[in-house]
Amino acid sequence: MENNPNLKIIHPEAKVYEGSFIDAFTVIGRGVIIEQDAYISKGVKIYGKAIIKAGTYIGENCIIGHPQRDFLKNMVKNKEQMINHEGPLVTINKSCIIRAGTIIYSEVTIGDNCQTGHNALIREKTEIKNNTVIGTNSIIDGNVSIGNNVSIQTGAYIPLFSTIGNNVFLGPYSKLTNDKYMMRKRFDLIGPTIEDNVSLGANSVIFPGVKVRNGTIVGAGAIVTKDTKEREIIVGNPAKFLKKIPDSWK
Amino acid sequence: MENNPNLKIIHPEAKVYEGSFIDAFTVIGRGVIIEQDAYISKGVKIYGKAIIKAGTYIGENCIIGHPQRDFLKNMVKNKEQMINHEGPLVTINKSCIIRAGTIIYSEVTIGDNCQTGHNALIREKTEIKNNTVIGTNSIIDGNVSIGNNVSIQTGAYIPLFSTIGNNVFLGPYSKLTNDKYMMRKRFDLIGPTIEDNVSLGANSVIFPGVKVRNGTIVGAGAIVTKDTKEREIIVGNPAKFLKKIPDSWK
Amino acid sequence: MENNPNLKIIHPEAKVYEGSFIDAFTVIGRGVIIEQDAYISKGVKIYGKAIIKAGTYIGENCIIGHPQRDFLKNMVKNKEQMINHEGPLVTINKSCIIRAGTIIYSEVTIGDNCQTGHNALIREKTEIKNNTVIGTNSIIDGNVSIGNNVSIQTGAYIPLFSTIGNNVFLGPYSKLTNDKYMMRKRFDLIGPTIEDNVSLGANSVIFPGVKVRNGTIVGAGAIVTKDTKEREIIVGNPAKFLKKIPDSWK
């Protein structure tokens, strides 16, 4: 069954490789490159500059290359069409699965073999390395660095200026925070640093600027108010030392 | 006002009953059955096999019959069009309200008179009985069984392999978990069992494999680390016995 | 690059001012007014009665004027087309930024210079004053009043019948609640009252009917079970007095 070609809008200066697939109700803007074997589902909008590399799947209704705030304001002022826009490059590398409803801003780089769940949000100036999973409804608010083999579970929240190492597990609805005084006192936002091999339990909260050291395990619902030590398990509100991690564990 | 018929894509092997309504910008795939008095809103995608029974409403931009992971990978590899796909049957029974933005995978059965809020996610191999409400942004991650008259409030999280009885109340952003060691030690995922008549407070967390017994009330923000007793109120982190439930309560 | 005019559906009784911009794949219903310099992005649906005032941006796939429950049921029963519907007025005032995926019901008023993140939900009978920010995935469940200069961070939850003053900060995934007995005992839903200048920490929970007094600071993860006093910091589960707020803070 052929789609009606009039149901797609592809900018003449977009570059769509042979052997890619673009479904109906899609919009591909100026400065977008869709490599071979990439799969663009129904209702997707991709704005330039953007590269979707070989073998990557973009699910229904995703928006790739969403404009950043300052551009958005100018765009409205000048009534510029998004399809003609060329913002800072967003790159989705090879063999990624970007599930339906995900929004990825301009100036983001996502490594090979990454996956998102549904309705994930990844804002600008963010770099995510390879083999990392970004769960459904999880939010990465921009200016964030994330390593390889990270498992970001459903609903996790990663605010501006956070740093996450390799092999990290962020449990469901775990939250990093960056705003210590919550509008009550002047404060420069500072995100936490989550070192390699850390596991954060479901619904845990990490305070602004806190360093969660290599291999720490944070219990479900724990509120982490200060830096942790390596390979310790901490639990409670506020989080306290429970025990060392057994040598038999990773 | 007539919609432009070219703005819908209906597969010739889909079966659309007279007396149903399908709005614009919709996609109805092969092997989909839309019964009489069903109402399909703008931007909805339904992929086969799927049955939408009489009197059911599907809100804007919903995706019904979303492919499971293994199929997705093959689909991308073979550049198969979703509209031609026929996966395991998804059934939405009579008089349901599926609100805008909800995503329901293949191999899901939803009973009569169920409702979802917006942007709910229900993944594969899930059965939901009758008169159950699945709130906005709540997530059911697949391989889950849910009874009758369950109230799943906004943002609740139900991971793989969870079981929920009848007349259960899951408060806003209550979370079940299934992964005890969070990548640090080998562990087979095991979800909690929530028995009949249980109420979980807002933002509570239930540990993997825990049985929450008939009629338990879990306080807001409680972290439930072990099995509970019937008709007890438990609160805190970790959750502890507060008092028996008064006989005058349900 | 011109959009194909057949890819928009604009009701002949909608009023679209010159100098506004409406992108492709959009639906503008009867009784909708789009003022000059308003910007309507791809895939947006706006149902009447609705006014989008000058300089306001509506991002991709937003739904404005979503029908309330009772109307929805009648609509399905009568197979009425949404585009012909005229429900209670929704007003989005000047220079707002409503980001992609946000859903706003009928009978909502949003003041000047407000912003939403992505996928925010604002249900019926809600009034939001000026310069207020409603974060990504935050949910306002209807019958809610919100003041000026409020910062509602990502994922905050505001249930039915809540009241929020001016200059309030609701941290990420902070939650108000309105249902004390969770289906176990008859109870009229009653939301909290959040007075002016309050700050709620990330993942905090406020009990039904609780008054959080002027200037209170609630710590991250705190569970607030009773009324607070002015300018106190409270923390823990259940939340207790930690210290008075220093005079040097706001």
JSON list of C-alpha atoms in Angstrom, two decimals, chain A residues 237-238, chain B residues 219-222 234-238 240 242, chain C residues 204-207 210 218-228 233-242:
[
{"chain": "A", "resi": 237, "resn": "ASN", "atom": "CA", "xyz": [15.90, 10.72, 54.83]},
{"chain": "A", "resi": 238, "resn": "PRO", "atom": "CA", "xyz": [18.47, 12.16, 55.16]},
{"chain": "B", "resi": 219, "resn": "GLY", "atom": "CA", "xyz": [0.93, 5.97, 53.82]},
{"chain": "B", "resi": 220, "resn": "ALA", "atom": "CA", "xyz": [2.11, 8.66, 51.47]},
{"chain": "B", "resi": 221, "resn": "GLY", "atom": "CA", "xyz": [5.84, 8.45, 50.85]},
{"chain": "B", "resi": 222, "resn": "ALA", "atom": "CA", "xyz": [6.22, 5.09, 52.65]},
{"chain": "B", "resi": 234, "resn": "ILE", "atom": "CA", "xyz": [1.90, 1.22, 57.55]},
{"chain": "B", "resi": 235, "resn": "VAL", "atom": "CA", "xyz": [3.94, 4.42, 57.20]},
{"chain": "B", "resi": 236, "resn": "GLY", "atom": "CA", "xyz": [7.52, 5.72, 57.03]},
{"chain": "B", "resi": 237, "resn": "ASN", "atom": "CA", "xyz": [10.89, 4.81, 55.53]},
{"chain": "B", "resi": 238, "resn": "PRO", "atom": "CA", "xyz": [11.19, 1.87, 55.96]},
{"chain": "B", "resi": 240, "resn": "LYS", "atom": "CA", "xyz": [6.30, 0.25, 59.88]},
{"chain": "B", "resi": 242, "resn": "LEU", "atom": "CA", "xyz": [0.99, 2.42, 62.58]},
{"chain": "C", "resi": 204, "resn": "SER", "atom": "CA", "xyz": [7.70, 16.49, 48.67]},
{"chain": "C", "resi": 205, "resn": "VAL", "atom": "CA", "xyz": [4.06, 15.55, 49.35]},
{"chain": "C", "resi": 206, "resn": "ILE", "atom": "CA", "xyz": [1.40, 17.83, 50.86]},
{"chain": "C", "resi": 207, "resn": "PHE", "atom": "CA", "xyz": [-1.61, 16.21, 52.55]},
{"chain": "C", "resi": 210, "resn": "VAL", "atom": "CA", "xyz": [-3.24, 21.28, 54.56]},
{"chain": "C", "resi": 218, "resn": "VAL", "atom": "CA", "xyz": [9.45, 22.31, 52.63]},
{"chain": "C", "resi": 219, "resn": "GLY", "atom": "CA", "xyz": [12.54, 20.11, 52.30]},
{"chain": "C", "resi": 220, "resn": "ALA", "atom": "CA", "xyz": [13.04, 17.61, 49.49]},
{"chain": "C", "resi": 221, "resn": "GLY", "atom": "CA", "xyz": [11.10, 14.41, 50.10]},
{"chain": "C", "resi": 222, "resn": "ALA", "atom": "CA", "xyz": [9.23, 15.81, 53.11]},
{"chain": "C", "resi": 223, "resn": "ILE", "atom": "CA", "xyz": [5.70, 14.52, 53.81]},
{"chain": "C", "resi": 224, "resn": "VAL", "atom": "CA", "xyz": [3.64, 17.43, 55.14]},
{"chain": "C", "resi": 225, "resn": "THR", "atom": "CA", "xyz": [0.72, 16.10, 57.21]},
{"chain": "C", "resi": 226, "resn": "LYS", "atom": "CA", "xyz": [-0.49, 19.27, 58.93]},
{"chain": "C", "resi": 227, "resn": "ASP", "atom": "CA", "xyz": [-0.61, 23.05, 58.58]},
{"chain": "C", "resi": 228, "resn": "THR", "atom": "CA", "xyz": [2.73, 24.84, 58.68]},
{"chain": "C", "resi": 233, "resn": "ILE", "atom": "CA", "xyz": [11.78, 25.23, 57.24]},
{"chain": "C", "resi": 234, "resn": "ILE", "atom": "CA", "xyz": [10.29, 21.77, 57.70]},
{"chain": "C", "resi": 235, "resn": "VAL", "atom": "CA", "xyz": [11.80, 18.43, 56.69]},
{"chain": "C", "resi": 236, "resn": "GLY", "atom": "CA", "xyz": [11.33, 14.66, 57.04]},
{"chain": "C", "resi": 237, "resn": "ASN", "atom": "CA", "xyz": [8.57, 12.05, 57.05]},
{"chain": "C", "resi": 238, "resn": "PRO", "atom": "CA", "xyz": [6.38, 13.22, 58.69]},
{"chain": "C", "resi": 239, "resn": "ALA", "atom": "CA", "xyz": [7.69, 16.77, 58.23]},
{"chain": "C", "resi": 240, "resn": "LYS", "atom": "CA", "xyz": [8.93, 18.55, 61.36]},
{"chain": "C", "resi": 241, "resn": "PHE", "atom": "CA", "xyz": [10.33, 21.96, 62.22]},
{"chain": "C", "resi": 242, "resn": "LEU", "atom": "CA", "xyz": [14.02, 22.32, 61.36]}
]
